[in-house]
XYZ file of N, CA and C in Angstrom:
354
model
N 20.266 -31.064 0.880
C 19.522 -29.930 1.098
C 20.021 -29.432 2.625
N 20.458 -28.179 2.466
C 21.186 -27.768 3.563
C 20.079 -26.758 4.269
N 20.079 -27.163 5.658
C 19.201 -26.603 6.526
C 19.966 -25.319 7.380
N 18.903 -24.184 7.536
C 19.580 -23.133 8.128
C 18.616 -22.997 9.074
N 19.553 -22.542 10.650
C 18.621 -22.750 11.886
C 18.494 -21.158 11.892
N 16.879 -21.289 12.558
C 16.479 -20.174 12.886
C 17.256 -18.821 13.659
N 18.056 -19.406 14.484
C 18.886 -18.193 14.939
C 19.781 -17.872 13.961
N 20.309 -18.378 12.740
C 21.066 -17.910 11.896
C 20.204 -16.904 11.078
N 19.264 -17.217 10.379
C 18.268 -16.554 9.820
C 17.944 -14.947 10.776
N 17.770 -15.104 11.792
C 17.348 -14.103 12.601
C 18.750 -13.298 12.621
N 20.050 -13.982 12.791
C 21.273 -12.872 13.125
C 21.306 -12.209 11.557
N 21.122 -12.644 10.804
C 20.926 -12.176 9.257
C 20.107 -11.161 9.463
N 19.087 -11.411 9.570
C 17.831 -10.540 9.504
C 18.167 -9.089 10.441
N 18.811 -9.506 11.689
C 19.158 -8.236 12.540
C 20.376 -7.542 12.170
N 21.024 -8.410 11.331
C 22.402 -7.394 11.028
C 21.695 -6.415 9.722
N 20.826 -7.082 8.585
C 20.549 -5.989 7.679
C 19.830 -5.317 8.072
N 18.974 -5.373 9.557
C 18.215 -4.035 9.547
C 19.397 -2.861 10.198
N 20.156 -3.349 11.037
C 20.957 -2.385 11.485
C 22.015 -1.639 10.367
N 22.297 -2.656 9.583
C 22.853 -2.067 8.303
C 21.870 -0.939 7.618
N 20.846 -1.409 7.213
C 19.854 -0.566 6.850
C 19.595 0.885 7.509
N 19.298 0.766 8.824
C 19.259 1.963 9.753
C 20.493 2.652 9.660
N 21.465 2.393 9.596
C 22.675 3.045 9.256
C 23.115 3.621 8.157
N 22.630 2.775 7.276
C 22.870 3.268 5.737
C 21.779 4.650 5.477
N 20.432 4.114 5.768
C 19.274 4.915 4.987
C 19.491 6.418 5.939
N 19.999 6.264 7.147
C 19.987 7.423 8.223
C 21.019 8.762 7.418
N 22.007 8.177 6.556
C 22.692 8.886 6.083
C 22.343 9.292 4.384
N 21.525 8.523 4.050
C 20.830 8.478 2.861
C 20.328 9.871 2.202
N 20.781 10.418 0.902
C 19.751 11.619 0.557
C 18.703 10.909 -0.349
N 18.615 9.732 -0.862
C 17.301 9.400 -1.729
C 17.427 8.033 -1.259
N 16.111 7.440 -0.821
C 15.635 6.086 -0.896
C 14.818 5.318 -1.439
N 14.877 4.302 -2.056
C 13.617 3.776 -2.774
C 13.349 2.281 -2.272
N 12.141 1.640 -2.275
C 11.836 0.483 -1.880
C 10.732 0.181 -2.645
N 10.879 -1.519 -2.537
C 9.887 -2.304 -3.659
C 9.304 -3.113 -2.819
N 9.488 -3.122 -1.336
C 8.935 -3.962 -0.205
C 9.808 -5.706 -0.001
N 10.734 -5.515 -0.853
C 11.556 -6.938 -0.803
C 12.940 -6.074 -0.498
N 13.251 -5.153 -0.950
C 14.772 -4.545 -0.587
C 14.412 -2.643 -0.685
N 15.571 -2.505 -0.176
C 15.909 -0.612 0.087
C 17.049 -0.387 -0.611
N 17.141 0.556 -1.091
C 18.465 0.866 -1.522
C 18.260 2.593 -1.848
N 19.293 3.055 -2.174
C 19.660 4.663 -2.011
C 20.816 5.200 -2.398
N 20.863 6.702 -2.500
C 22.087 7.151 -2.935
C 22.397 8.076 -1.623
N 23.782 8.019 -1.336
C 24.443 9.103 -0.510
C 25.419 9.983 -1.128
N 25.204 11.119 -1.161
C 25.872 12.097 -2.009
C 27.227 12.389 -1.653
N 27.506 12.231 -0.402
C 29.056 12.299 0.509
C 29.403 10.979 0.023
N 30.406 11.100 -0.612
C 31.039 9.664 -0.899
C 30.466 8.998 -2.262
N 29.337 9.748 -3.079
C 28.954 9.014 -4.298
C 28.639 7.586 -4.155
N 28.033 7.269 -2.951
C 27.713 5.773 -2.984
C 26.275 5.366 -3.294
N 25.834 4.048 -3.736
C 24.967 3.642 -4.112
C 24.772 2.485 -3.290
N 23.849 2.025 -2.361
C 23.744 1.037 -1.760
C 22.252 0.037 -1.987
N 22.362 -1.263 -1.418
C 21.295 -2.137 -1.436
C 20.952 -3.086 -0.762
N 20.130 -3.165 -0.007
C 19.750 -4.162 1.188
C 18.419 -4.856 0.956
N 18.479 -6.313 1.222
C 17.325 -7.016 0.655
C 16.973 -7.909 1.984
N 15.930 -8.937 1.832
C 15.690 -10.258 2.630
C 15.115 -10.998 1.575
N 14.614 -12.211 2.522
C 13.740 -13.431 1.582
C 14.527 -14.015 0.857
N 15.988 -14.266 0.459
C 16.596 -15.222 -0.304
C 16.226 -14.794 -1.659
N 16.455 -13.577 -2.186
C 16.436 -13.224 -3.584
C 17.430 -12.171 -3.867
N 17.326 -11.854 -5.292
C 18.277 -11.152 -5.810
C 17.953 -9.518 -6.135
N 18.668 -8.989 -5.420
C 17.916 -6.974 -5.728
C 19.158 -6.579 -6.242
N 18.728 -5.189 -6.891
C 19.589 -4.322 -7.227
C 18.931 -2.823 -7.458
N 19.933 -2.018 -7.105
C 19.904 -0.376 -7.566
C 20.013 -0.446 -8.883
N 19.421 -0.062 -9.864
C 19.443 0.541 -10.750
C 19.481 2.090 -10.962
N 20.542 2.658 -11.522
C 20.550 4.417 -11.610
C 21.065 4.736 -12.956
N 20.827 6.310 -13.111
C 21.284 6.893 -14.442
C 21.280 8.167 -13.828
N 22.451 9.189 -14.421
C 22.358 10.653 -14.308
C 22.095 11.295 -15.415
N 21.503 12.650 -15.085
C 21.334 13.542 -16.171
C 22.349 14.042 -17.019
N 23.347 13.170 -17.019
C 25.051 13.719 -17.749
C 25.346 12.414 -18.194
N 24.408 11.259 -18.213
C 24.737 10.191 -19.221
C 25.596 9.011 -18.527
N 25.815 9.186 -17.292
C 26.187 7.670 -16.565
C 25.117 6.767 -16.067
N 25.512 5.728 -15.885
C 24.424 4.776 -15.363
C 25.104 3.552 -14.887
N 24.400 2.534 -14.028
C 24.882 1.354 -13.517
C 23.963 0.684 -12.515
N 24.616 -0.392 -11.671
C 23.723 -0.877 -10.808
C 24.508 -1.453 -9.727
N 23.749 -1.650 -8.319
C 24.750 -2.266 -7.388
C 23.501 -3.395 -7.157
N 24.394 -4.579 -6.976
C 23.439 -5.695 -6.499
C 23.808 -6.467 -5.619
N 22.886 -7.125 -4.610
C 23.001 -8.059 -3.635
C 22.382 -9.411 -3.981
N 23.135 -10.639 -3.633
C 22.397 -11.937 -3.777
C 22.826 -12.616 -2.490
N 21.800 -13.599 -2.226
C 22.062 -14.322 -0.850
C 23.378 -14.936 -1.062
N 23.766 -15.337 0.149
C 23.796 -15.133 1.313
C 24.017 -13.559 1.957
N 24.319 -12.611 0.881
C 24.688 -11.261 1.219
C 23.167 -10.549 1.662
N 23.203 -9.673 2.730
C 22.380 -8.952 3.338
C 22.213 -7.434 2.580
N 23.471 -6.918 2.102
C 23.263 -5.698 1.701
C 24.676 -5.305 0.899
N 24.890 -4.164 0.313
C 26.109 -3.972 -0.608
C 26.351 -2.407 -0.475
N 27.326 -1.891 -0.671
C 27.506 -0.423 -0.791
C 28.722 -0.504 -1.934
N 28.018 0.195 -2.968
C 28.833 0.320 -4.455
C 29.450 2.076 -4.442
N 30.715 1.786 -4.858
C 31.311 3.546 -4.633
C 31.406 3.715 -6.156
N 30.963 5.194 -6.521
C 31.184 5.644 -7.818
C 31.420 7.154 -7.684
N 32.206 7.465 -8.644
C 33.013 8.938 -8.903
C 32.009 9.614 -9.468
N 31.231 10.544 -8.975
C 30.385 11.477 -9.920
C 30.441 12.689 -9.703
N 30.035 13.297 -10.650
C 30.090 14.719 -11.069
C 29.382 15.590 -9.433
N 29.922 16.423 -9.219
C 29.139 17.182 -7.989
C 27.960 18.028 -8.371
N 27.566 18.270 -9.704
C 26.228 18.762 -9.925
C 25.434 17.584 -10.704
N 24.063 17.938 -11.099
C 23.188 17.373 -11.847
C 22.061 16.449 -11.221
N 21.705 15.507 -11.627
C 20.732 14.907 -10.807
C 20.886 13.367 -10.986
N 20.226 12.459 -9.928
C 20.733 10.994 -10.261
C 19.289 10.297 -10.224
N 18.733 9.420 -10.979
C 17.336 8.815 -10.590
C 17.743 7.260 -10.480
N 16.889 6.694 -9.356
C 17.446 5.351 -9.104
C 16.033 4.653 -8.658
N 15.987 3.240 -8.954
C 14.847 2.268 -8.228
C 15.649 1.224 -8.128
N 14.879 0.500 -7.316
C 15.491 -1.158 -6.888
C 14.387 -2.275 -7.365
N 15.235 -3.095 -7.867
C 14.016 -4.248 -8.499
C 14.804 -5.449 -7.698
N 13.683 -6.481 -7.241
C 14.192 -7.925 -6.955
C 13.578 -8.879 -8.082
N 14.344 -9.972 -7.969
C 13.889 -11.375 -8.665
C 13.896 -12.572 -7.759
N 13.424 -13.163 -8.213
C 13.390 -14.824 -7.049
C 12.382 -15.248 -7.097
N 12.307 -16.632 -6.305
C 11.535 -17.431 -5.883
C 10.112 -16.734 -5.690
N 8.825 -17.011 -6.421
C 7.434 -16.830 -5.976
C 7.338 -15.098 -6.717
N 8.305 -14.718 -7.587
C 8.020 -13.578 -7.803
C 7.867 -14.089 -9.783
N 6.736 -13.560 -10.121
C 6.549 -13.726 -11.809
C 7.578 -12.707 -12.546
N 7.582 -11.583 -11.968
C 8.320 -10.894 -12.866
C 9.108 -10.022 -12.064
N 10.202 -9.334 -12.517
C 10.743 -8.275 -11.448
C 9.755 -7.407 -10.762
N 9.960 -7.390 -9.486
C 9.385 -6.094 -8.671
C 9.955 -5.217 -8.359
N 9.811 -3.912 -9.098
C 10.610 -2.755 -9.089
C 9.801 -1.840 -8.255
N 10.603 -0.847 -7.667
C 10.134 0.595 -6.999
C 9.710 1.568 -7.861
N 8.968 2.687 -7.831
C 9.099 3.571 -8.702
C 10.324 4.417 -8.803
N 10.914 5.226 -9.752
C 12.108 5.636 -10.062
C 11.957 6.968 -9.023
N 13.105 7.381 -8.464
C 13.277 8.595 -7.395
C 14.369 9.044 -8.213
N 14.123 10.509 -8.285
C 15.274 11.639 -8.936
C 15.365 12.505 -7.584
N 17.080 12.661 -7.460
C 17.437 13.713 -6.506
C 18.718 14.281 -6.869
N 19.206 15.542 -6.554
C 20.087 15.996 -6.506
C 21.645 15.165 -6.435
N 22.536 15.250 -6.899
C 24.073 14.452 -6.687
C 24.495 15.244 -5.549
N 24.833 16.747 -5.776
C 25.602 17.696 -4.954
C 25.219 17.693 -3.576
N 25.680 18.362 -2.836
C 25.029 18.607 -1.298
C 24.163 19.982 -1.674
């Protein structure tokens, strides 16, 4: 069994917090389920996800014109940004889900719909 020092865990948590604040400050839409955060940034058509507590998290999304996808992050990653090329009009609906130890079922946020363009 591999042991991880508390300082390493704290460093990962601090990096995830900084990344979340910098990413969410630019986000047009942000969702959370208590284990992870995710969102959509219309400038650059980016979907991002951040998580903690050694689980797997993903932001699932679909547009009103038929596109869909997901952006996932697993341990030891703290966050990930996925780049998509979307139309400049329409809407995107997204939600974040987390699976892993101690969760009986997927823990998902409520869906959130936002406009894609500025």
